[in-house]
DNA sequence: ACCTGAACACCGTTCAAGT
DNA sequence: ACCTGAACACCGTTCAAGT
């Protein structure tokens, strides 16, 4: 094998970066270590991501945000990489999902949650990055379409989608935090915290907590449409 | 002024670190820059945070997480720093909040949201850090107490508190992301995204979005108690 | 076009030393 | 106890050079 043309691609770089992040943590992802894992000099990565590590982080967020990729039977090959232009002028809407709106929302929420949980170590990257990829638009279309079908209109739809997105994201953050070890010296539970003390042993299953809140939220968000 | 005893305290270090984070971003907080801002050599910080930057990050998260500090009329002097042991053996519960449970929850949510939004640049630190300070216990006590008063029991209380916490955290993340510039080349809105296209101009006020979702969630979480 | 290798400015942290 | 100053291993990135 010659010294150049090592077969480096954006996808290989992103995938390998995620492997390092998942296995060793975000802080251990360095350009040099990533280069080692790809069996290439670190500087070769800059040929594919000329703007450096920030651009790589952006690409990682966009990659993980592609909810379809993480669905149980996701196609994964969706045209969502940097050159995410439709191959043909296929501007027509794809086959619409025949399931009822609430089921589509549950599926979207479960897939998005799975995507974030799978790469929980990469979560800090999501805070200040908002990919506007086609995959992101597909997600938004699912939400807006479902809530519209549920009977909401205009700003109601946007608010409901925002609430659902907030809930899923926040649930993952809460789960990840709950699984981590407490930081700093834990304070003592004394008489000032009677309810916390009383419920100290109650630790419901994370999945059940997520589902219960999701059902409550979905029901509440679409209540206005039902009472009209 | 002599060369040592520069009056460095944990609180001064944390405050100055937050000023740098808020003003220049998380990545620009370095030990050397922080030392400069405190007019001290970087290495002096290690005397107060022997475990280094990670420990400083932990302290920052604990500091910002003290919801009471960010309330409009918060006392701010709450005994929540590293030596957060009660001065006396004041193990009795403090004066109970006389307001109805739902108002206490709204206040908690607004205060927590404000705390996180005020230091949005520090948000990535929150993902993998869970302070178990007295301030954190106070927050949990507010939530558990309020939902218990609303008529929930046991696991219901824990689930409701988790859902509310998830919603507030996720809302802040969503707000911060929405305010940021989109990353990577934005995809084009075409016929495949009819609902997104139709609602493109609808951009409700962030505060209104938060409140609408919060009210829906609170109503739904306590519905079971009302119907019994 | 794709990758290498040396170099630069910067970083977190250690350690011995000062007062 | 509190802070300094030099040192070490590492980092992201630039740039000229190789093929």
Tab-separated table of C-alpha atoms (C1' of nucleotides) in Angstrom:
chain	number	residue	atom	x	y	z
A	1	UNK	CA	0.000	0.000	0.000
A	2	UNK	CA	1.441	3.335	-1.028
A	3	UNK	CA	1.677	6.278	1.289
A	4	UNK	CA	-1.143	8.297	-0.171
A	5	UNK	CA	-4.666	7.470	-1.276
A	6	UNK	CA	-5.336	5.569	1.920
A	7	UNK	CA	-9.035	5.367	1.094
A	8	UNK	CA	-10.046	8.012	3.570
A	9	UNK	CA	-13.654	9.168	3.263
A	10	UNK	CA	-15.824	11.479	5.334
A	11	UNK	CA	-17.973	8.544	6.342
A	12	UNK	CA	-15.029	6.444	7.529
A	13	UNK	CA	-13.676	9.376	9.506
A	14	UNK	CA	-17.041	10.085	11.164
A	15	UNK	CA	-17.623	6.427	11.978
A	16	UNK	CA	-14.182	5.977	13.468
A	17	UNK	CA	-14.518	9.210	15.442
A	18	UNK	CA	-17.777	7.970	16.906
A	19	UNK	CA	-16.130	4.693	17.867
A	20	UNK	CA	-13.497	6.594	19.819
A	21	UNK	CA	-16.087	8.878	21.411
A	22	UNK	CA	-18.314	5.985	22.437
A	23	UNK	CA	-15.455	3.897	23.728
A	24	UNK	CA	-13.180	6.435	25.376
A	25	UNK	CA	-15.178	9.620	25.720
A	26	UNK	CA	-15.359	12.893	23.871
A	27	UNK	CA	-12.231	14.370	25.429
A	28	UNK	CA	-10.109	11.503	24.169
A	29	UNK	CA	-11.019	12.173	20.554
A	30	UNK	CA	-7.957	13.967	19.231
A	31	UNK	CA	-6.915	14.428	15.653
A	32	UNK	CA	-3.777	12.419	16.276
A	33	UNK	CA	-5.628	9.515	17.902
A	34	UNK	CA	-8.237	9.571	15.150
A	35	UNK	CA	-5.456	9.499	12.580
A	36	UNK	CA	-3.922	6.490	14.325
A	37	UNK	CA	-7.249	4.644	14.315
A	38	UNK	CA	-7.584	5.346	10.597
A	39	UNK	CA	-3.949	4.323	10.043
A	40	UNK	CA	-3.130	7.681	8.601
A	41	UNK	CA	-1.316	10.802	9.701
A	42	UNK	CA	-3.562	13.175	11.650
A	43	UNK	CA	-3.067	15.871	9.064
A	44	UNK	CA	-4.693	13.752	6.361
A	45	UNK	CA	-8.043	14.371	8.044
A	46	UNK	CA	-7.774	18.053	7.204
A	47	UNK	CA	-8.007	17.226	3.546
A	48	UNK	CA	-11.567	15.975	4.108
A	49	UNK	CA	-12.492	18.453	6.827
A	50	UNK	CA	-10.534	21.594	5.904
A	51	UNK	CA	-12.066	23.574	8.760
A	52	UNK	CA	-10.668	21.113	11.261
A	53	UNK	CA	-12.138	19.615	14.377
A	54	UNK	CA	-15.145	21.927	14.588
A	55	UNK	CA	-16.265	20.827	11.136
A	56	UNK	CA	-15.781	17.203	12.102
A	57	UNK	CA	-17.947	17.784	15.180
A	58	UNK	CA	-20.614	19.354	12.986
A	59	UNK	CA	-20.572	16.309	10.729
A	60	UNK	CA	-20.839	13.964	13.706
A	61	UNK	CA	-23.919	15.778	14.988
A	62	UNK	CA	-25.517	15.686	11.551
A	63	UNK	CA	-24.700	11.996	11.237
A	64	UNK	CA	-26.202	11.008	14.587
A	65	UNK	CA	-29.194	13.295	14.048
A	66	UNK	CA	-30.302	11.224	11.094
A	67	UNK	CA	-33.046	9.499	13.034
A	68	UNK	CA	-33.823	7.082	10.208
A	69	UNK	CA	-30.362	5.598	10.565
A	70	UNK	CA	-31.114	4.370	14.072
A	71	UNK	CA	-34.576	2.996	13.531
A	72	UNK	CA	-34.825	-0.779	14.156
A	73	UNK	CA	-35.294	-1.313	10.416
A	74	UNK	CA	-33.782	1.983	9.316
A	75	UNK	CA	-32.469	2.179	5.782
A	76	UNK	CA	-29.230	3.782	6.897
A	77	UNK	CA	-28.279	4.427	3.312
A	78	UNK	CA	-30.361	7.554	3.122
A	79	UNK	CA	-28.691	10.208	1.035
A	80	UNK	CA	-27.730	12.406	3.917
A	81	UNK	CA	-24.026	13.025	3.689
A	82	UNK	CA	-22.397	16.268	2.732
A	83	UNK	CA	-23.517	16.032	-0.852
A	84	UNK	CA	-27.057	15.368	0.201
A	85	UNK	CA	-28.678	16.458	-3.023
A	86	UNK	CA	-31.265	14.196	-4.521
A	87	UNK	CA	-29.736	12.117	-7.280
A	88	UNK	CA	-32.620	12.882	-9.585
A	89	UNK	CA	-35.095	15.722	-9.402
A	90	UNK	CA	-37.250	13.603	-7.120
A	91	UNK	CA	-38.969	16.559	-5.548
A	92	UNK	CA	-42.232	14.740	-4.935
A	93	UNK	CA	-43.142	13.620	-1.429
A	94	UNK	CA	-42.140	10.010	-0.696
A	95	UNK	CA	-44.679	7.306	0.069
A	96	UNK	CA	-46.624	8.689	3.020
A	97	UNK	CA	-46.530	6.713	6.264
A	98	UNK	CA	-49.931	4.999	6.448
A	99	UNK	CA	-50.006	4.672	10.224
A	100	UNK	CA	-52.088	6.973	12.442
A	101	UNK	CA	-50.431	10.204	13.561
A	102	UNK	CA	-49.920	9.200	17.198
A	103	UNK	CA	-48.092	6.036	16.248
A	104	UNK	CA	-45.833	7.945	13.874
A	105	UNK	CA	-44.963	10.317	16.711
A	106	UNK	CA	-44.205	7.453	19.099
A	107	UNK	CA	-41.941	5.860	16.537
A	108	UNK	CA	-40.138	9.122	15.852
A	109	UNK	CA	-39.636	9.722	19.576
A	110	UNK	CA	-38.327	6.205	20.170
A	111	UNK	CA	-35.936	6.406	17.211
A	112	UNK	CA	-34.616	9.817	18.167
A	113	UNK	CA	-34.155	8.715	21.755
A	114	UNK	CA	-32.291	5.621	20.625
A	115	UNK	CA	-30.054	7.662	18.336
A	116	UNK	CA	-29.067	10.011	21.159
A	117	UNK	CA	-28.637	7.254	23.741
A	118	UNK	CA	-26.478	5.195	21.402
A	119	UNK	CA	-23.985	8.031	21.246
A	120	UNK	CA	-24.593	9.592	24.633
A	121	UNK	CA	-20.926	10.516	24.912
A	122	UNK	CA	-21.348	12.817	21.917
A	123	UNK	CA	-24.303	14.665	23.451
A	124	UNK	CA	-22.361	17.779	24.521
A	125	UNK	CA	-21.744	18.425	20.823
A	126	UNK	CA	-25.474	18.732	20.205
A	127	UNK	CA	-26.037	21.710	22.494
A	128	UNK	CA	-24.704	24.409	20.232
A	129	UNK	CA	-25.056	22.734	16.836
A	130	UNK	CA	-28.208	22.729	14.731
A	131	UNK	CA	-27.836	20.753	11.515
A	132	UNK	CA	-30.208	21.765	8.750
A	133	UNK	CA	-29.638	18.624	6.742
A	134	UNK	CA	-32.312	16.841	4.786
A	135	UNK	CA	-32.531	14.342	7.609
A	136	UNK	CA	-33.391	17.184	9.981
A	137	UNK	CA	-36.069	18.409	7.603
A	138	UNK	CA	-37.481	14.896	7.352
A	139	UNK	CA	-37.801	14.786	11.143
A	140	UNK	CA	-39.544	18.145	11.231
A	141	UNK	CA	-41.876	17.055	8.442
A	142	UNK	CA	-42.877	13.972	10.426
A	143	UNK	CA	-43.695	16.086	13.477
A	144	UNK	CA	-45.527	18.861	11.634
A	145	UNK	CA	-47.434	16.382	9.484
A	146	UNK	CA	-48.539	14.272	12.435
A	147	UNK	CA	-49.652	17.159	14.613
A	148	UNK	CA	-51.502	18.707	11.677
A	149	UNK	CA	-53.308	15.422	11.137
A	150	UNK	CA	-54.116	15.419	14.847
A	151	UNK	CA	-56.105	18.602	14.275
A	152	UNK	CA	-53.682	21.326	15.335
A	153	UNK	CA	-53.130	24.427	13.253
A	154	UNK	CA	-50.379	26.955	12.625
A	155	UNK	CA	-48.522	27.996	15.749
A	156	UNK	CA	-50.108	25.124	17.674
A	157	UNK	CA	-48.299	22.664	15.420
A	158	UNK	CA	-44.965	24.399	15.854
A	159	UNK	CA	-45.413	24.591	19.625
A	160	UNK	CA	-46.367	20.924	19.886
A	161	UNK	CA	-43.365	19.860	17.807
A	162	UNK	CA	-41.089	21.996	19.972
A	163	UNK	CA	-42.526	20.487	23.144
A	164	UNK	CA	-42.069	16.937	21.895
A	165	UNK	CA	-38.530	17.626	20.731
A	166	UNK	CA	-37.724	19.239	24.070
A	167	UNK	CA	-39.116	16.316	25.975
A	168	UNK	CA	-37.164	13.668	24.080
A	169	UNK	CA	-33.896	15.581	24.227
A	170	UNK	CA	-34.329	16.396	27.902
A	171	UNK	CA	-35.253	12.823	28.736
A	172	UNK	CA	-32.023	11.538	27.239
A	173	UNK	CA	-29.992	14.137	29.109
A	174	UNK	CA	-31.744	13.217	32.342
A	175	UNK	CA	-31.182	9.510	31.748
A	176	UNK	CA	-27.515	9.997	30.991
A	177	UNK	CA	-27.085	12.134	34.084
A	178	UNK	CA	-28.937	9.631	36.248
A	179	UNK	CA	-26.678	6.831	35.078
A	180	UNK	CA	-23.501	8.757	35.829
A	181	UNK	CA	-21.859	8.859	39.192
A	182	UNK	CA	-22.757	11.837	41.350
A	183	UNK	CA	-20.185	14.545	41.245
A	184	UNK	CA	-18.734	16.296	44.293
A	185	UNK	CA	-19.335	15.090	47.802
A	186	UNK	CA	-23.022	14.087	48.065
A	187	UNK	CA	-25.073	16.062	50.545
A	188	UNK	CA	-26.786	14.220	53.388
A	189	UNK	CA	-30.467	13.453	53.265
A	190	UNK	CA	-31.942	14.796	56.477
A	191	UNK	CA	-35.233	16.056	57.849
A	192	UNK	CA	-35.292	19.003	55.509
A	193	UNK	CA	-36.060	16.712	52.578
A	194	UNK	CA	-38.938	14.527	53.748
A	195	UNK	CA	-40.382	13.758	50.313
A	196	UNK	CA	-37.010	12.932	48.802
A	197	UNK	CA	-36.285	10.664	51.768
A	198	UNK	CA	-39.641	8.941	51.506
A	199	UNK	CA	-39.198	8.248	47.788
A	200	UNK	CA	-35.518	7.345	48.013
A	201	UNK	CA	-36.091	3.713	47.099
A	202	UNK	CA	-38.471	4.376	44.212
A	203	UNK	CA	-36.452	4.052	41.038
A	204	UNK	CA	-38.755	3.325	38.129
A	205	UNK	CA	-37.397	1.826	34.931
A	206	UNK	CA	-35.967	4.480	32.621
A	207	UNK	CA	-37.974	3.209	29.663
A	208	UNK	CA	-41.197	3.335	31.659
A	209	UNK	CA	-40.465	6.859	32.840
A	210	UNK	CA	-39.865	7.970	29.283
A	211	UNK	CA	-43.022	6.353	27.938
A	212	UNK	CA	-45.246	7.637	30.724
A	213	UNK	CA	-44.133	11.216	30.191
A	214	UNK	CA	-44.395	10.861	26.439
A	215	UNK	CA	-47.974	9.598	26.590
A	216	UNK	CA	-48.962	12.360	28.982
A	217	UNK	CA	-47.389	14.976	26.783
A	218	UNK	CA	-48.901	13.666	23.537
A	219	UNK	CA	-52.325	13.542	25.134
A	220	UNK	CA	-52.046	17.052	26.481
A	221	UNK	CA	-50.634	18.585	23.311
A	222	UNK	CA	-53.534	17.378	21.210
A	223	UNK	CA	-56.272	17.911	23.801
A	224	UNK	CA	-57.325	21.243	22.322
A	225	UNK	CA	-58.049	19.616	18.971
A	226	UNK	CA	-60.200	16.916	20.551
A	227	UNK	CA	-62.396	19.221	22.617
A	228	UNK	CA	-63.218	21.402	19.606
B	1	UNK	CA	0.783	43.169	47.450
B	2	UNK	CA	3.002	40.178	48.038
B	3	UNK	CA	3.290	37.247	45.685
B	4	UNK	CA	1.213	34.804	47.637
B	5	UNK	CA	-2.102	35.004	49.440
B	6	UNK	CA	-3.739	36.683	46.468
B	7	UNK	CA	-7.160	36.205	48.035
B	8	UNK	CA	-8.139	33.350	45.776
B	9	UNK	CA	-11.319	31.528	46.799
B	10	UNK	CA	-13.354	28.805	45.165
B	11	UNK	CA	-16.189	31.247	44.688
B	12	UNK	CA	-14.023	33.847	42.961
B	13	UNK	CA	-12.568	31.179	40.680
B	14	UNK	CA	-15.994	29.824	39.742
B	15	UNK	CA	-17.426	33.285	39.131
B	16	UNK	CA	-14.521	34.345	36.957
B	17	UNK	CA	-14.622	31.067	35.048
B	18	UNK	CA	-18.304	31.632	34.308
B	19	UNK	CA	-17.554	35.142	33.109
B	20	UNK	CA	-15.058	33.758	30.610
B	21	UNK	CA	-17.432	30.971	29.537
B	22	UNK	CA	-20.333	33.362	29.053
B	23	UNK	CA	-18.249	35.941	27.262
B	24	UNK	CA	-15.916	33.870	25.123
B	25	UNK	CA	-17.310	30.350	25.136
B	26	UNK	CA	-16.454	27.138	26.910
B	27	UNK	CA	-13.482	26.280	24.725
B	28	UNK	CA	-11.753	29.539	25.563
B	29	UNK	CA	-11.749	28.768	29.270
B	30	UNK	CA	-8.196	27.612	29.898
B	31	UNK	CA	-6.380	27.413	33.180
B	32	UNK	CA	-3.875	29.975	31.964
B	33	UNK	CA	-6.538	32.445	30.825
B	34	UNK	CA	-8.467	31.933	34.049
B	35	UNK	CA	-5.286	32.611	35.992
B	36	UNK	CA	-4.753	35.819	34.039
B	37	UNK	CA	-8.312	36.966	34.759
B	38	UNK	CA	-7.735	36.304	38.456
B	39	UNK	CA	-4.335	38.034	38.272
B	40	UNK	CA	-2.592	34.921	39.443
B	41	UNK	CA	-0.473	32.181	37.928
B	42	UNK	CA	-2.578	29.380	36.426
B	43	UNK	CA	-1.042	26.887	38.809
B	44	UNK	CA	-2.461	28.697	41.825
B	45	UNK	CA	-5.906	27.419	40.855
B	46	UNK	CA	-4.759	23.871	41.563
B	47	UNK	CA	-4.393	24.702	45.205
B	48	UNK	CA	-8.158	25.243	45.412
B	49	UNK	CA	-9.124	22.570	42.881
B	50	UNK	CA	-6.457	19.886	43.329
B	51	UNK	CA	-8.135	17.593	40.806
B	52	UNK	CA	-7.785	20.228	38.122
B	53	UNK	CA	-10.128	21.351	35.406
B	54	UNK	CA	-12.591	18.507	35.780
B	55	UNK	CA	-13.172	19.426	39.390
B	56	UNK	CA	-13.607	23.057	38.414
B	57	UNK	CA	-16.206	22.014	35.844
B	58	UNK	CA	-18.009	19.997	38.507
B	59	UNK	CA	-18.092	23.038	40.744
B	60	UNK	CA	-19.418	25.240	37.950
B	61	UNK	CA	-22.278	22.832	37.291
B	62	UNK	CA	-23.119	22.683	40.986
B	63	UNK	CA	-22.989	26.471	41.194
B	64	UNK	CA	-25.312	27.083	38.251
B	65	UNK	CA	-27.627	24.267	39.336
B	66	UNK	CA	-28.467	26.126	42.514
B	67	UNK	CA	-31.833	27.258	41.227
B	68	UNK	CA	-32.467	29.520	44.201
B	69	UNK	CA	-29.509	31.653	43.199
B	70	UNK	CA	-31.163	32.644	39.936
B	71	UNK	CA	-34.665	33.310	41.197
B	72	UNK	CA	-35.765	36.943	40.717
B	73	UNK	CA	-35.545	37.434	44.499
B	74	UNK	CA	-33.230	34.522	45.192
B	75	UNK	CA	-31.195	34.668	48.370
B	76	UNK	CA	-28.020	33.721	46.536
B	77	UNK	CA	-26.176	33.292	49.804
B	78	UNK	CA	-27.506	29.826	50.319
B	79	UNK	CA	-24.956	27.580	51.940
B	80	UNK	CA	-24.248	25.523	48.876
B	81	UNK	CA	-20.522	25.579	48.322
B	82	UNK	CA	-18.156	22.714	48.857
B	83	UNK	CA	-18.487	22.859	52.615
B	84	UNK	CA	-22.239	22.852	52.366
B	85	UNK	CA	-22.923	21.520	55.811
B	86	UNK	CA	-25.526	23.284	57.872
B	87	UNK	CA	-23.892	25.682	60.297
B	88	UNK	CA	-26.034	24.420	63.135
B	89	UNK	CA	-27.905	21.161	63.405
B	90	UNK	CA	-30.873	22.757	61.676
B	91	UNK	CA	-32.276	19.470	60.472
B	92	UNK	CA	-35.879	20.622	60.582
B	93	UNK	CA	-37.695	21.475	57.379
B	94	UNK	CA	-37.612	25.198	56.532
B	95	UNK	CA	-40.732	27.325	56.381
B	96	UNK	CA	-42.951	25.549	53.854
B	97	UNK	CA	-43.916	27.430	50.714
B	98	UNK	CA	-47.552	28.461	51.284
B	99	UNK	CA	-48.451	28.709	47.598
B	100	UNK	CA	-50.466	25.997	45.814
B	101	UNK	CA	-48.481	23.142	44.294
B	102	UNK	CA	-48.909	24.156	40.668
B	103	UNK	CA	-47.601	27.634	41.275
B	104	UNK	CA	-44.557	26.243	43.071
B	105	UNK	CA	-43.851	24.036	40.078
B	106	UNK	CA	-44.192	26.947	37.636
B	107	UNK	CA	-41.790	29.007	39.717
B	108	UNK	CA	-39.288	26.173	39.931
B	109	UNK	CA	-39.465	25.610	36.180
B	110	UNK	CA	-39.032	29.310	35.407
B	111	UNK	CA	-36.089	29.635	37.800
B	112	UNK	CA	-34.341	26.531	36.516
B	113	UNK	CA	-34.854	27.617	32.920
B	114	UNK	CA	-33.451	31.049	33.727
B	115	UNK	CA	-30.417	29.518	35.442
B	116	UNK	CA	-29.599	27.367	32.435
B	117	UNK	CA	-30.268	30.093	29.871
B	118	UNK	CA	-28.112	32.589	31.766
B	119	UNK	CA	-25.122	30.304	31.339
B	120	UNK	CA	-26.103	28.582	28.126
B	121	UNK	CA	-22.460	28.375	27.076
B	122	UNK	CA	-21.810	26.095	30.053
B	123	UNK	CA	-24.607	23.684	29.106
B	124	UNK	CA	-22.353	20.979	27.611
B	125	UNK	CA	-20.873	20.545	31.082
B	126	UNK	CA	-24.264	19.526	32.428
B	127	UNK	CA	-24.714	16.459	30.262
B	128	UNK	CA	-22.439	14.126	32.165
B	129	UNK	CA	-22.395	15.764	35.581
B	130	UNK	CA	-24.985	15.208	38.287
B	131	UNK	CA	-24.334	17.263	41.413
B	132	UNK	CA	-25.854	15.863	44.559
B	133	UNK	CA	-25.502	19.073	46.474
B	134	UNK	CA	-27.991	20.350	48.989
B	135	UNK	CA	-29.282	22.699	46.324
B	136	UNK	CA	-30.047	19.699	44.106
B	137	UNK	CA	-31.874	18.015	46.968
B	138	UNK	CA	-33.863	21.208	47.585
B	139	UNK	CA	-34.984	21.164	43.948
B	140	UNK	CA	-36.019	17.538	44.140
B	141	UNK	CA	-37.864	18.199	47.382
B	142	UNK	CA	-39.853	20.985	45.714
B	143	UNK	CA	-40.852	18.689	42.851
B	144	UNK	CA	-41.684	15.651	44.965
B	145	UNK	CA	-43.550	17.753	47.526
B	146	UNK	CA	-45.638	19.534	44.918
B	147	UNK	CA	-46.591	16.439	42.942
B	148	UNK	CA	-47.451	14.630	46.157
B	149	UNK	CA	-49.704	17.500	47.142
B	150	UNK	CA	-51.274	17.276	43.678
B	151	UNK	CA	-52.424	13.784	44.577
B	152	UNK	CA	-49.788	11.563	42.993
B	153	UNK	CA	-48.204	8.680	44.852
B	154	UNK	CA	-44.944	6.746	44.820
B	155	UNK	CA	-43.617	6.042	41.364
B	156	UNK	CA	-46.103	8.498	39.878
B	157	UNK	CA	-44.384	11.300	41.771
B	158	UNK	CA	-40.944	10.245	40.605
B	159	UNK	CA	-42.105	9.901	37.014
B	160	UNK	CA	-43.784	13.304	37.029
B	161	UNK	CA	-40.688	14.981	38.459
B	162	UNK	CA	-38.544	13.284	35.823
B	163	UNK	CA	-40.870	14.423	33.044
B	164	UNK	CA	-40.865	18.023	34.252
B	165	UNK	CA	-37.103	18.055	34.647
B	166	UNK	CA	-36.713	16.565	31.173
B	167	UNK	CA	-39.008	19.125	29.657
B	168	UNK	CA	-37.262	22.147	31.166
B	169	UNK	CA	-33.773	20.901	30.316
B	170	UNK	CA	-34.792	19.943	26.798
B	171	UNK	CA	-36.553	23.262	26.241
B	172	UNK	CA	-33.396	25.167	27.062
B	173	UNK	CA	-31.327	22.979	24.764
B	174	UNK	CA	-33.862	23.471	21.978
B	175	UNK	CA	-33.916	27.236	22.531
B	176	UNK	CA	-30.153	27.487	22.495
B	177	UNK	CA	-29.951	25.407	19.338
B	178	UNK	CA	-32.662	27.446	17.645
B	179	UNK	CA	-30.800	30.666	18.390
B	180	UNK	CA	-27.551	29.378	16.963
B	181	UNK	CA	-26.619	29.544	13.328
B	182	UNK	CA	-27.343	26.405	11.329
B	183	UNK	CA	-24.325	24.242	10.853
B	184	UNK	CA	-23.237	22.722	7.537
B	185	UNK	CA	-24.787	23.713	4.251
B	186	UNK	CA	-28.573	23.992	4.790
B	187	UNK	CA	-30.672	21.596	2.746
B	188	UNK	CA	-33.264	23.012	0.362
B	189	UNK	CA	-36.921	23.052	1.251
B	190	UNK	CA	-38.728	21.345	-1.615
B	191	UNK	CA	-41.928	19.443	-2.296
B	192	UNK	CA	-40.930	16.594	-0.056
B	193	UNK	CA	-41.493	18.759	3.013
B	194	UNK	CA	-44.935	20.324	2.512
B	195	UNK	CA	-45.761	20.869	6.184
B	196	UNK	CA	-42.374	22.357	6.977
B	197	UNK	CA	-42.732	24.659	3.977
B	198	UNK	CA	-46.225	25.706	4.967
B	199	UNK	CA	-45.183	26.538	8.527
B	200	UNK	CA	-41.871	28.142	7.574
B	201	UNK	CA	-42.962	31.618	8.647
B	202	UNK	CA	-44.516	30.564	11.939
B	203	UNK	CA	-41.986	31.344	14.637
B	204	UNK	CA	-43.728	31.691	17.965
B	205	UNK	CA	-42.051	33.476	20.849
B	206	UNK	CA	-39.668	31.183	22.753
B	207	UNK	CA	-41.230	32.113	26.087
B	208	UNK	CA	-44.709	31.311	24.785
B	209	UNK	CA	-43.570	27.978	23.414
B	210	UNK	CA	-42.046	27.071	26.752
B	211	UNK	CA	-45.098	28.085	28.747
B	212	UNK	CA	-47.568	26.331	26.458
B	213	UNK	CA	-45.688	23.054	26.683
B	214	UNK	CA	-45.230	23.434	30.415
B	215	UNK	CA	-48.932	23.973	31.042
B	216	UNK	CA	-49.860	21.020	28.841
B	217	UNK	CA	-47.379	18.791	30.622
B	218	UNK	CA	-48.392	19.851	34.132
B	219	UNK	CA	-52.036	19.279	33.296
B	220	UNK	CA	-51.385	15.857	31.840
B	221	UNK	CA	-49.070	14.695	34.618
B	222	UNK	CA	-51.637	15.366	37.308
B	223	UNK	CA	-54.696	14.245	35.330
B	224	UNK	CA	-54.747	10.794	36.931
B	225	UNK	CA	-55.051	12.313	40.384
B	226	UNK	CA	-57.953	14.504	39.343
B	227	UNK	CA	-60.035	11.776	37.725
B	228	UNK	CA	-59.784	9.514	40.789
C	1	DA	C1'	-5.949	14.954	-5.444
C	2	DC	C1'	-4.404	12.954	-1.415
C	3	DC	C1'	-1.264	12.277	2.151
C	4	DT	C1'	3.290	13.131	4.904
C	5	DG	C1'	6.550	15.362	8.194
C	6	DA	C1'	8.309	19.065	10.528
C	7	DA	C1'	7.139	23.033	12.940
C	8	DC	C1'	4.493	26.523	15.944
C	9	DA	C1'	1.689	28.203	19.478
C	10	DC	C1'	-0.897	26.565	22.972
C	11	DC	C1'	-2.742	23.444	26.512
C	12	DG	C1'	-3.329	20.665	31.321
C	13	DT	C1'	-0.677	19.134	34.856
C	14	DT	C1'	3.717	17.863	37.845
C	15	DC	C1'	6.943	19.207	40.873
C	16	DA	C1'	10.308	21.584	43.465
C	17	DA	C1'	10.832	25.915	45.277
C	18	DG	C1'	9.670	30.195	47.418
C	19	DT	C1'	7.337	33.008	51.363
D	1	DA	C1'	-1.076	27.497	53.630
D	2	DC	C1'	-0.745	29.674	49.420
D	3	DC	C1'	1.397	30.855	45.285
D	4	DT	C1'	5.380	30.840	41.649
D	5	DG	C1'	8.264	29.224	37.690
D	6	DA	C1'	10.200	25.887	34.986
D	7	DA	C1'	9.352	21.712	32.801
D	8	DC	C1'	6.853	17.727	30.334
D	9	DA	C1'	3.754	15.487	27.424
D	10	DC	C1'	0.259	16.526	24.545
D	11	DC	C1'	-2.831	19.141	21.511
D	12	DG	C1'	-4.923	21.675	16.976
D	13	DT	C1'	-3.393	23.592	13.005
D	14	DT	C1'	-0.158	25.606	9.128
D	15	DC	C1'	2.682	24.857	5.544
D	16	DA	C1'	5.857	23.139	2.310
D	17	DA	C1'	6.813	18.937	0.368
D	18	DG	C1'	6.123	14.442	-1.576
D	19	DT	C1'	3.603	11.141	-4.985
